[in-house]
XYZ file of C-alpha atoms in Angstrom:
637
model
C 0.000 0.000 0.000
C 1.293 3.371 -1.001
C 0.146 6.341 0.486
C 0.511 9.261 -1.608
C -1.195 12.449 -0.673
C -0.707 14.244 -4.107
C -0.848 17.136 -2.009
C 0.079 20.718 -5.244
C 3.138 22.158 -5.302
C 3.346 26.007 -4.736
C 2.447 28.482 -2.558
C 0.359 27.190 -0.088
C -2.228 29.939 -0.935
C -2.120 28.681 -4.250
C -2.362 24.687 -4.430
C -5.787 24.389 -4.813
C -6.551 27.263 -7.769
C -3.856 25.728 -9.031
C -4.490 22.448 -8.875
C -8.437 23.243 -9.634
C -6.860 24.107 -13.392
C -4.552 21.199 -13.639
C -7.374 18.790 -13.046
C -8.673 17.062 -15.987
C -12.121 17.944 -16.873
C -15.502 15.159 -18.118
C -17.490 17.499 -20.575
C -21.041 18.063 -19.893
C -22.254 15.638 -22.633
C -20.123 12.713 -21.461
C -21.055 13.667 -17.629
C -24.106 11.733 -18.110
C -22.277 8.589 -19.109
C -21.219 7.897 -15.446
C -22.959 7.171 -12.445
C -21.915 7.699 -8.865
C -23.144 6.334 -5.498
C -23.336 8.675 -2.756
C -23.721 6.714 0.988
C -24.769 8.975 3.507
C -27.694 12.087 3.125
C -25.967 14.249 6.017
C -24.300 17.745 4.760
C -21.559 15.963 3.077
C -23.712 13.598 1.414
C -26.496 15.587 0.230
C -24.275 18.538 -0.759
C -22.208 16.186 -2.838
C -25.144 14.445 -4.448
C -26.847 17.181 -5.430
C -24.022 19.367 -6.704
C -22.500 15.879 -9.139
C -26.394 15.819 -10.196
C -26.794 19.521 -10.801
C -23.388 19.035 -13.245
C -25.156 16.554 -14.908
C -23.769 12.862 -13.575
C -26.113 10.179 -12.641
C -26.104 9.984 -8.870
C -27.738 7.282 -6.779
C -27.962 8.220 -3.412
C -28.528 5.741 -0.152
C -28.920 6.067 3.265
C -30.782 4.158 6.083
C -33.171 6.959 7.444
C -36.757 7.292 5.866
C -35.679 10.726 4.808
C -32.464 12.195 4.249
C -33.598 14.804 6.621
C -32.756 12.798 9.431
C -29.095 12.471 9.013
C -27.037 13.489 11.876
C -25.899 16.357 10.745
C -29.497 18.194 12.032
C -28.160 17.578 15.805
C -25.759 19.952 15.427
C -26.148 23.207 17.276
C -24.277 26.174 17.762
C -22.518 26.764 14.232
C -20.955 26.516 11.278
C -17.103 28.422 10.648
C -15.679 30.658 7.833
C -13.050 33.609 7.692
C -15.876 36.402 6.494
C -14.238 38.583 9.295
C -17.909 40.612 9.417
C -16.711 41.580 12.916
C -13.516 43.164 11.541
C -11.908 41.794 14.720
C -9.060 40.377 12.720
C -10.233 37.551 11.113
C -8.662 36.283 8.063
C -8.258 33.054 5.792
C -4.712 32.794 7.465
C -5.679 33.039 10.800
C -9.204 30.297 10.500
C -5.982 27.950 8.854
C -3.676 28.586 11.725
C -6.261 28.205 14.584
C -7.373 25.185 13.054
C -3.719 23.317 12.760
C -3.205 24.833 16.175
C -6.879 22.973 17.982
C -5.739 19.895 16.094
C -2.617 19.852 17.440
C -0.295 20.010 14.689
C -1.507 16.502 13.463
C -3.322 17.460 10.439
C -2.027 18.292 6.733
C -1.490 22.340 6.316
C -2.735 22.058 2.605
C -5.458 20.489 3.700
C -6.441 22.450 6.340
C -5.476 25.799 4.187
C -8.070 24.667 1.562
C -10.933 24.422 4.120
C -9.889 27.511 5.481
C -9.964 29.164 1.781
C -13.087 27.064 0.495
C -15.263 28.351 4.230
C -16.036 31.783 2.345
C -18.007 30.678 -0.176
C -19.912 28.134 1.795
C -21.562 31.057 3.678
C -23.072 32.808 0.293
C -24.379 29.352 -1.148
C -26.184 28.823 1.813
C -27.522 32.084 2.100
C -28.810 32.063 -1.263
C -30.058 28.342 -0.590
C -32.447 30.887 1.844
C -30.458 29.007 5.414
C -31.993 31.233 7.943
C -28.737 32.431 9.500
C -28.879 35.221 12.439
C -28.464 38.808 11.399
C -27.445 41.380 13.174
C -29.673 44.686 13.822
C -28.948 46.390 10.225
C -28.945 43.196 8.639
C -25.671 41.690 7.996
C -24.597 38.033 9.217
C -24.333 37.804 12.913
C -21.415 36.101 14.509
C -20.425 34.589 17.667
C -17.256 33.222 18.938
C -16.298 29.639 20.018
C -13.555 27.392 21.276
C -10.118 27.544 20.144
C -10.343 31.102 18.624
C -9.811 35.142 19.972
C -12.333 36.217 16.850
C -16.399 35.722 15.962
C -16.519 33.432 12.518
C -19.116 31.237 13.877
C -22.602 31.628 11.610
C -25.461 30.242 13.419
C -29.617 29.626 13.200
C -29.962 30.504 16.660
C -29.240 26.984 18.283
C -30.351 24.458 15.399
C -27.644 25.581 12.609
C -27.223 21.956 11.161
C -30.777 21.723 10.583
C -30.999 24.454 8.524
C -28.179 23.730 6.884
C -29.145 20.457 6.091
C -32.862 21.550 4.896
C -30.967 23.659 2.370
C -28.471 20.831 0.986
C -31.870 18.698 1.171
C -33.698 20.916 -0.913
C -31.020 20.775 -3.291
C -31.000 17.152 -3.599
C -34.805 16.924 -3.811
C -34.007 19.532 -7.114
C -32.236 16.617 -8.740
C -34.320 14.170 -7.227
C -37.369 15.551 -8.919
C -35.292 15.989 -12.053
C -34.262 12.786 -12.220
C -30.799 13.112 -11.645
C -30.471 11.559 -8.301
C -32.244 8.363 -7.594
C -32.862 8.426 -3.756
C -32.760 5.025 -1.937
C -34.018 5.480 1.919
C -33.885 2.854 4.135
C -31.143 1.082 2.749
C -27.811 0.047 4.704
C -24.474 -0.551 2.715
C -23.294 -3.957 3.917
C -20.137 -4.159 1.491
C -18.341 -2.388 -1.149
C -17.369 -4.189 -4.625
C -13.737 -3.896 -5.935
C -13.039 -4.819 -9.153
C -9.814 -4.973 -11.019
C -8.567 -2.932 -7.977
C -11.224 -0.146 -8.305
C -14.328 1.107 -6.011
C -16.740 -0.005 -8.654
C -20.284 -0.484 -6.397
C -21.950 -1.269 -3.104
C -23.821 -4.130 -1.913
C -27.219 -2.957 0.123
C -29.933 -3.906 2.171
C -33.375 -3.006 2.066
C -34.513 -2.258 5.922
C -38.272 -2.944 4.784
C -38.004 -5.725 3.229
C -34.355 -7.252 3.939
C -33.975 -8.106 0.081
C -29.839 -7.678 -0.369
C -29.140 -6.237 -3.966
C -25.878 -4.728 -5.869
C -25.339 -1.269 -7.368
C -23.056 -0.685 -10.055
C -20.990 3.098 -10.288
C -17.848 4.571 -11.946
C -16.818 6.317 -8.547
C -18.455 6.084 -4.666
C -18.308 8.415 -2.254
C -18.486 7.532 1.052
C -20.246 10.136 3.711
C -21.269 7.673 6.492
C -20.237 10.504 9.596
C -18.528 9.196 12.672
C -18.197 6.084 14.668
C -18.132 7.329 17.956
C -20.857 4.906 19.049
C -18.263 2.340 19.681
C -18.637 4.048 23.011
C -22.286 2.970 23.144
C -22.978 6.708 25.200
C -22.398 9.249 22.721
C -23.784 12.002 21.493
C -24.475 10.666 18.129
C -28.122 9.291 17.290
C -28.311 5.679 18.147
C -28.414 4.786 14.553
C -24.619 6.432 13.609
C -22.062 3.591 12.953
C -19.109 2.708 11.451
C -20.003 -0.351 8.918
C -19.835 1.513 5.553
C -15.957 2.712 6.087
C -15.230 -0.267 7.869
C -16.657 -2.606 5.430
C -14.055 -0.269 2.843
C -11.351 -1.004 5.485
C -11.686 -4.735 5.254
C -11.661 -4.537 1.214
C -8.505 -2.427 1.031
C -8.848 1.130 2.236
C -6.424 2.865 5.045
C -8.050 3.705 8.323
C -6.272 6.347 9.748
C -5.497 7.646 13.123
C -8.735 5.473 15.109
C -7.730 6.396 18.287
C -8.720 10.230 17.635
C -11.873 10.704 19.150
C -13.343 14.036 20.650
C -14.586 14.307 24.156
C -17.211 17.050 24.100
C -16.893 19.374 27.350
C -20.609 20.501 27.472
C -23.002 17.158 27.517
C -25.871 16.717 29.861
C -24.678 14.367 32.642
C -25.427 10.609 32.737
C -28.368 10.292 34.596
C -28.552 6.500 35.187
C -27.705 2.766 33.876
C -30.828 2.466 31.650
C -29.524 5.709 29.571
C -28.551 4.717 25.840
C -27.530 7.869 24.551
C -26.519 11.460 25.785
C -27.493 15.186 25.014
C -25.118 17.649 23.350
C -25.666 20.938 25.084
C -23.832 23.277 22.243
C -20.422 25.095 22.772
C -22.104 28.491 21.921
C -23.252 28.126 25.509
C -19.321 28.815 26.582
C -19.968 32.480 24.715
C -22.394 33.424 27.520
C -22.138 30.589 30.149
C -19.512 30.557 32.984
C -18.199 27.285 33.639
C -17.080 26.996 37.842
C -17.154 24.369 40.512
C -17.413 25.093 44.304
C -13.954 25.740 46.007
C -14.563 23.234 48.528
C -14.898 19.623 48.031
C -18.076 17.921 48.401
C -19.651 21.058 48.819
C -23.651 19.980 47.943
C -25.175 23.139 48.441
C -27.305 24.388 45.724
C -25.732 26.924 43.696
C -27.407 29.872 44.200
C -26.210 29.490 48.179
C -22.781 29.266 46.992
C -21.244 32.718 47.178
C -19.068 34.471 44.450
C -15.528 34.058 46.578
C -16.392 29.873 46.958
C -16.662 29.574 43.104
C -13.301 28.479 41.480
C -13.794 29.821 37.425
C -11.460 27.745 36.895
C -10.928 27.980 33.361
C -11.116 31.729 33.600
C -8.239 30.903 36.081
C -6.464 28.133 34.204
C -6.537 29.722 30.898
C -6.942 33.586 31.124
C -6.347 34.322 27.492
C -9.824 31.863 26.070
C -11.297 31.443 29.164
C -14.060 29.534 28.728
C -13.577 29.102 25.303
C -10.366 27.140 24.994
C -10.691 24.241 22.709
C -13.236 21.271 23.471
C -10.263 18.426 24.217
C -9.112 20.991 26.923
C -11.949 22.026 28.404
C -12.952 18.401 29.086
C -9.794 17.274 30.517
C -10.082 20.288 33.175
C -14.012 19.303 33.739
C -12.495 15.517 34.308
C -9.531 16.850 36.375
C -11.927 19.123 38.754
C -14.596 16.244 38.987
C -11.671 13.508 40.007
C -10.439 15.957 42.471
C -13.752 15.522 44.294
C -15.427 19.412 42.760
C -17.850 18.035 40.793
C -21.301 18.588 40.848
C -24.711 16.642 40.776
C -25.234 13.318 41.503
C -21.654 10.613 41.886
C -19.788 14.285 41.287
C -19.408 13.663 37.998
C -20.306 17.740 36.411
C -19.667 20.920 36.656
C -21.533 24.384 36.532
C -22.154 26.471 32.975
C -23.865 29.643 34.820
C -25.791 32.208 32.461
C -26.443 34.339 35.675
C -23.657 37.172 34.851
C -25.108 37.133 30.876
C -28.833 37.728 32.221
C -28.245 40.225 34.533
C -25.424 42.150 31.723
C -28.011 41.346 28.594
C -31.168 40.536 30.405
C -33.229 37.291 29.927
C -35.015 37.990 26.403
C -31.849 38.244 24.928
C -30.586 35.230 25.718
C -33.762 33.234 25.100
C -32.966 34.794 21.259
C -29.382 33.165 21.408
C -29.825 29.684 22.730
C -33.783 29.561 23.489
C -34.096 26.076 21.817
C -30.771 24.770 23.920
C -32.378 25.937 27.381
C -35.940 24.103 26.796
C -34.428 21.053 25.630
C -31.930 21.016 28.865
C -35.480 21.606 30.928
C -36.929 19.004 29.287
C -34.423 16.582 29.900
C -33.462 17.539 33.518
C -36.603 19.161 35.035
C -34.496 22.079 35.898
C -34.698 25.963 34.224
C -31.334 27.013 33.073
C -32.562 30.791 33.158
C -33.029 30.070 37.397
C -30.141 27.715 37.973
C -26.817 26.813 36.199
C -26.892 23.943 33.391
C -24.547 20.788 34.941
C -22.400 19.041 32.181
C -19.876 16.775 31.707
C -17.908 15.881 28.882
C -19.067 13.146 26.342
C -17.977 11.627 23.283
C -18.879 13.434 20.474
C -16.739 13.681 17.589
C -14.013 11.230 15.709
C -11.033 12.599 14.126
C -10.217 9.449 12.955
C -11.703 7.520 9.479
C -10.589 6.177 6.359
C -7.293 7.915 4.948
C -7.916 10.188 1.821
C -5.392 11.942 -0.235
C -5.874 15.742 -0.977
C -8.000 14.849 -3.783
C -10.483 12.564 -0.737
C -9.478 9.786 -2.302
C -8.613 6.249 -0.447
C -6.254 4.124 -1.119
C -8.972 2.232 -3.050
C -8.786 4.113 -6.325
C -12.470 5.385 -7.255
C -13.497 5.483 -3.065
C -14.120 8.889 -2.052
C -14.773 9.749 1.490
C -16.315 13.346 2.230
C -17.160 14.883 6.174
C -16.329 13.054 9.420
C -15.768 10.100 7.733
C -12.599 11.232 6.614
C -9.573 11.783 8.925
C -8.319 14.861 7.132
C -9.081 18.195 8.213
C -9.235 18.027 11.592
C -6.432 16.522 13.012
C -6.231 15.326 16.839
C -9.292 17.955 17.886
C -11.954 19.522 16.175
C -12.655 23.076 16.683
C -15.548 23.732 17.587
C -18.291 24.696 14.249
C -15.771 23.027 11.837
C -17.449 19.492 11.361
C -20.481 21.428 9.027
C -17.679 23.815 7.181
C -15.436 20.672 6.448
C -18.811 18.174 5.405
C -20.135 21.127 3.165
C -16.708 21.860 1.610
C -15.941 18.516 0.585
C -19.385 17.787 -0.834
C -20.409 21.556 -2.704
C -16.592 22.767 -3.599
C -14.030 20.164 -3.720
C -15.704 16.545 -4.584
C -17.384 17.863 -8.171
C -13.978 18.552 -9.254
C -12.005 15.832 -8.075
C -14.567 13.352 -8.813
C -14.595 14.896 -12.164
C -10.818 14.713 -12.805
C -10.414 10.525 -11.525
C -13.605 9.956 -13.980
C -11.864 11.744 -16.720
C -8.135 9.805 -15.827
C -9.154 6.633 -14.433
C -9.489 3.674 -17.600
C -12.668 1.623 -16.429
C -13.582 -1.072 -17.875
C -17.871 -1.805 -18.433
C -19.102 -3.854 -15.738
C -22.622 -4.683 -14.493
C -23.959 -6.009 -11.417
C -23.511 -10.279 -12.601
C -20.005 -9.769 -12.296
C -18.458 -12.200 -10.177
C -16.933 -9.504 -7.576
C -20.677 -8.757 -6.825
C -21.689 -12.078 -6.403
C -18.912 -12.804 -3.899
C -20.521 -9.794 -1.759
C -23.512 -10.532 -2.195
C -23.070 -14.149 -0.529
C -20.802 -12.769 2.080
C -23.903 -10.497 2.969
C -26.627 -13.135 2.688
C -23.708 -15.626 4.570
C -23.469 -13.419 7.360
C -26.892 -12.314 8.150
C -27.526 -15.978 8.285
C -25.089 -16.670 10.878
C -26.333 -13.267 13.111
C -29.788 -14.939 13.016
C -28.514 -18.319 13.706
C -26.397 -17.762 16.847
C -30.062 -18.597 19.061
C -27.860 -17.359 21.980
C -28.863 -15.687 25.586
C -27.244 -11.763 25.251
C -29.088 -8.928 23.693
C -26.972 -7.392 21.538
C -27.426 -3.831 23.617
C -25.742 -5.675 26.489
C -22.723 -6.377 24.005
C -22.586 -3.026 23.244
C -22.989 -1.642 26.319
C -20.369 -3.666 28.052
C -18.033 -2.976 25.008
C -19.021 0.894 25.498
C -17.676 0.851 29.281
C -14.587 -1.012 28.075
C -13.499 2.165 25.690
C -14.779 4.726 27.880
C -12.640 3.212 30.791
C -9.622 2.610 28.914
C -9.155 4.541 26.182
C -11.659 7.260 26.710
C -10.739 10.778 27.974
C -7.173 9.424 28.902
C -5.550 6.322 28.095
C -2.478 4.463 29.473
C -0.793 1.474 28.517
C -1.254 -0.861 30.981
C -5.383 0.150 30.650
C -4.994 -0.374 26.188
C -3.139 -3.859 26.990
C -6.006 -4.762 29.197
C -8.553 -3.630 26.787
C -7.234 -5.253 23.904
C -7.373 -8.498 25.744
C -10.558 -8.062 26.829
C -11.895 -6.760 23.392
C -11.441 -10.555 21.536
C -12.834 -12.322 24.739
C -16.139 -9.930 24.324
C -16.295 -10.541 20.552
C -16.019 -14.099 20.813
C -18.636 -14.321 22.976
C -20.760 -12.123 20.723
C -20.387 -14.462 17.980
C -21.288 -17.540 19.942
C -24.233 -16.396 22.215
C -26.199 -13.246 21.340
C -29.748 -13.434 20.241
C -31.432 -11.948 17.575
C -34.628 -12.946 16.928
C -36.869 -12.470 13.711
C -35.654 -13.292 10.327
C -33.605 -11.304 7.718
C -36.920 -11.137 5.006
C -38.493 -8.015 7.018
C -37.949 -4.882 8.899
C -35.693 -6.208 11.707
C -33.925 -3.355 14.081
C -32.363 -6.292 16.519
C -30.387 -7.483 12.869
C -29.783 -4.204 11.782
C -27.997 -3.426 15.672
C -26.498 -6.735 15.701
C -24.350 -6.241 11.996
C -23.136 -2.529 13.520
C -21.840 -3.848 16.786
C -20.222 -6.456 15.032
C -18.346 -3.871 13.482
C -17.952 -1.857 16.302
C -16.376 -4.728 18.439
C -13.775 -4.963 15.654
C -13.058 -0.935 15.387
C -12.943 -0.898 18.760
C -9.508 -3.146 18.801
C -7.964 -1.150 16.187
C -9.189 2.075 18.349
C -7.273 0.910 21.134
C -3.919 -0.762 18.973
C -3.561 3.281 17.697
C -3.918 4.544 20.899
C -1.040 2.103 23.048
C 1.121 2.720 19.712
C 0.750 6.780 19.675
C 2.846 6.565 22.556
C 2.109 10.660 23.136
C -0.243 12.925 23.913
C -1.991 15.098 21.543
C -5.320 16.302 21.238
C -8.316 14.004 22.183
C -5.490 11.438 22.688
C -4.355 11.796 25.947
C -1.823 9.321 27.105
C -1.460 9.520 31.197
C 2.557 8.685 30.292
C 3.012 11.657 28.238
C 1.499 15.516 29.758
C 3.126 18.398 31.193
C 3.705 19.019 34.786
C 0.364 21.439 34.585
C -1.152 17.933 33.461
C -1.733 19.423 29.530
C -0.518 17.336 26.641
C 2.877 16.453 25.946
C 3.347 16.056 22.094
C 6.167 14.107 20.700
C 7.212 15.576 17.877
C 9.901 13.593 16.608
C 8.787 10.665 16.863
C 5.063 10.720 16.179
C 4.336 13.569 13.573
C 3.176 11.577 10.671
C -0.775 10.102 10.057
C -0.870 6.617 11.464
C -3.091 4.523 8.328
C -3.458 1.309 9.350
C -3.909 -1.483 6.335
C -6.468 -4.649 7.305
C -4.079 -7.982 7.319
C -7.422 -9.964 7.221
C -9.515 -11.621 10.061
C -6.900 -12.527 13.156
C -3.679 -11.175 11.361
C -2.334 -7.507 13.142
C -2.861 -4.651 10.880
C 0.020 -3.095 8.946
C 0.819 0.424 9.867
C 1.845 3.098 7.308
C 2.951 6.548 8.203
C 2.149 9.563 6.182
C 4.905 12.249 7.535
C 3.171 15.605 8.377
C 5.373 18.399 7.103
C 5.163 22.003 9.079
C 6.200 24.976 6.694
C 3.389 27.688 7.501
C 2.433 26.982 11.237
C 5.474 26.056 12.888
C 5.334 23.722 15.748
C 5.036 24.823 19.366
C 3.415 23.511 22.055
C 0.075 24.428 22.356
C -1.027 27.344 24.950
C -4.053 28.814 25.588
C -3.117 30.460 28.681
């Protein structure tokens, strides 16, 4: 496996106009000879579908909601980046690029990351004119608001739903082509395997959720937009149906997975509230704009807040981090939430939270004001906890949330499968070992409206494919591993739900190589790991049959997966032996506990190559080269 990034040469302002004109172009009259599969409906998804479709290629578009309008991409909240600098508060292209490379801790590509930076501009006006609600300000322009990891406002935002309305404009685009005929929309089907032939992505093999009929689709190129896998965890806050069996169904036929182990620990979730929970809430970072975050000084201390006086409250990222304050980036704010709650400051019931006060922002702004801001946020919090945020603080803790990590892509988002295109958080590229906050919809919209219809365009007009249709024997041999292994889910006739596997595999990660990780923990988890998925495979039950609508079968094939991500998870995280970003090894931090990056020895992409079943996975290291943000250790003090 070769791992070539074909990252332009030049300026690094000017590799992607540049390479934009090298590209080789598919005329419009030939555009309509090819056909490519989009997985996923999210922002990534449906903005790629529906701009290849608007330039004229036959798109078929899949994923396992009833309506693309349920991808995950509507859960997100507080909003969506790009260098506009409306504020004139010294905002630039530059500086959006820098703070990026800088939250991911110097572990993602600079031309990458300069592109998204560049491309974030002209996401803003499509989705205005797409009619995206955005906030304005009194005379009428954009409003802005700032967020983690950055001294400036860039942050657009619908009040607190901004990934809704984003994705009700991409979804109105797709229903365009849909009603033109130029995407053929297929709801309520799961990819179960991808087809290579003659070394190319040339299809998918799918199954209807309805009626559990397994069929093959036949495409010159297929893009992969499939989000994040950070359900391996079980408690997330993803939607219970996110999961990782697209990309790692691409893994197993060829395709680098790259850095696993880079998973984002959200600093603002609503707090676990018991064992039957099987998902958590996201309370939005925009909250950190207005919201102070503080514990009581004492230990222990169970008063209720408002009988805690001002001199007993330790701010203590206001303290910790003077310069952000409560808007340093998400991987540190959650290591100083875990750090206060282990010290025995934490809040609410076991300890395990921490305060996000509005009181100073309602008595400065006053209350109608901030119901404007975050109205939405606050009677979803009351809902969920009984308790009203305008009278008392909010109590979170952190959560998983985001994954860094996914299948390795070239500049072009390309895998190592040629023809396998991977577009949003499916992707490791842009984001390195942390997202910033509001980057996940700039980087899925980017890929899928600005960079995917011309690099799709230029491997359709380079690649020689031969004509192949869906009795080719490659198909065939998915197809039966498919039908072969839905037989053998429904014929275990054990005694374990599969929630119970998942749940027990959940606690595993979060316990060992969750918010911190150390070596002796990994080696226990990746003993324990093969011991869980053994059993899995000899006694779980899941009843019904594979001819019908059948959620226990649908569960069972994801945590399958997930019980095999989850070991190569863990096998990036004991060999990354540093800290950086949402990877925090105990072994390797600071004496003010912060991480300790290892620069000579670990600045490269880890892309791991599947071996097959019970081999160990090669690694391959793509070097990450530093020649516009030079390396430093990260400080937000």
């Amino acid at each position: 496996m070769e791992l070539n990034a074909r990252i332009p040469d030049g300026p690094i302002e000017q590799k992607w106009d540049r390479h934009r004109f090298e590209m080789k172009l598919v005329n419009p009259a030939n555009k309509r000879k090819f056909t490519v599969i989009v997985v996923g409906s999210g922002l990534a998804g449906a903005s790629a579908a529906a701009s290849l479709a608007e330039l004229g290629y036959q798109v078929e578009c899949f994923c396992f909601q009833d309506s693309p309008r349920r991808a995950h991409s509507i859960a997100a909240q507080g909003g969506i980046n790009a260098a506009k600098n409306y504020q004139n508060d010294g905002d630039s292209v530059w500086r959006l690029f820098y703070d990026t490379v800088k939250g991911g801790d110097f572990r993602s590509r600079e031309a990458n990351v300069y592109r998204l930076a560049q491309v974030s501009v002209n996401i803003i006006d499509q989705c205005v004119a797409q009619g995206v609600p955005f906030a304005r300000e009194y005379g009428g322009l954009l409003a802005n608001r700032s967020f983690g990891g950055a001294q400036v406002s860039r942050t657009f935002y619908a009040r607190g739903q901004t990934g809704q309305q984003l994705l009700l404009g991409a979804y109105q685009a797709l229903q365009r082509q849909v009603a033109l005929g130029g995407v053929r929309m297929f709801p309520r089907t799961e990819m179960l395997d991808l087809v290579v032939v003659n070394g190319a992505a040339r299809g998918i093999v799918v199954r209807d959720m309805v009626t559990g009929a397994i069929s093959s689709h036949v495409a010159d190129a297929v893009i992969l937009a499939t989000g994040g896998y950070g359900n391996v965890f079980y408690l997330s806050t993803n939607a219970k149906g996110s999961n990782c069996t697209a990309i790692w169904r691409a893994y197993k036929r060829g395709a680098a997975f790259a850095n696993p182990c880079y998973t984002q620990i959200h600093p603002t979730c609503i707090p676990q509230s018991g064992e039957h929970q099987s998902k958590l809430t996201l309370m939005s970072e925009s909250l950190r704009n207005d919201g102070r975050v503080w514990v009581p000084k004492q230990k222990g201390d169970k008063r209720p807040p408002d009988q805690i006086p001002e001199s007993e409250r330790d701010y203590y990222l206001e303290r910790l981090y003077p310069s952000f304050g409560n808007l340093v980036p998400r991987d540190i704010a959650s290591r100083a939430a875990k750090r206060m709650c282990d010290e025995g400051y934490g809040v609410g019931p076991g300890g395990l939270g921490v305060y996000l006060d509005f009181a100073d922002a309602i008595k400065r702004l006053g209350e109608q004001a901030i119901r404007e801001r975050y109205g939405n946020l606050f009677e979803m919090y009351e809902r969920i906890t009984d308790e009203n945020p305008y009278k008392v603080p909010m109590r979170v803790y952190p959560a998983v949330h985001y994954t860094m990590g996914g299948l390795w892509v070239d500049y072009n988002l390309m895998s190592t499968l040629p023809g396998l295109h991977v577009a949003g958080e499916a992707n490791f590229a842009d984001q390195g070992a942390n997202r910033l906050g509001a980057s996940a919809l700039m980087q899925g919209l980017a890929d899928g409206y600005f960079i995917l219809p011309y690099t799709i365009g230029h491997y359709l007009a380079t690649a020689k494919l031969e004509k192949v249709d869906a009795t080719h024997a490659a198909f065939r041999e998915a197809e039966a591993c498919v039908a072969e292994r839905t037989q053998r889910l429904l014929g275990i006739k054990g005694k374990r739900t599969v929630d119970s596997f998942h749940r027990e595999l959940g606690k595993i990660m979060w316990d060992y190589c969750g918010m911190s990780r150390n070596e002796s923990g990994l080696k226990y988890a990746l003993q324990r790991i093969p011991e869980l998925r053994e059993e899995f495979w000899e006694n779980v039950n899941v009843p019904g049959t594979g001819v019908e609508l059948n959620q226990a079968l649908e569960k069972a094939g994801r945590v399958a997966d997930f019980l095999e991500l989850a070991e190569l998870i863990c096998l990036d995280a004991l060999h990354r032996r540093e800290s950086c970003g949402g990877h925090f090894r105990e072994e390797s931090q600071t004496p003010e506990g912060e991480a300790l990056r290892d620069d000579e020895h670990f600045a490269y992409v880890a892309a791991w190559e599947y071996a097959g079943d019970g081999a160990s996975p090669v690694l391959h290291k793509e070097p990450l080269s530093f020649e516009y943000v030079h390396l430093a250790q990260r400080s937000y003090k």
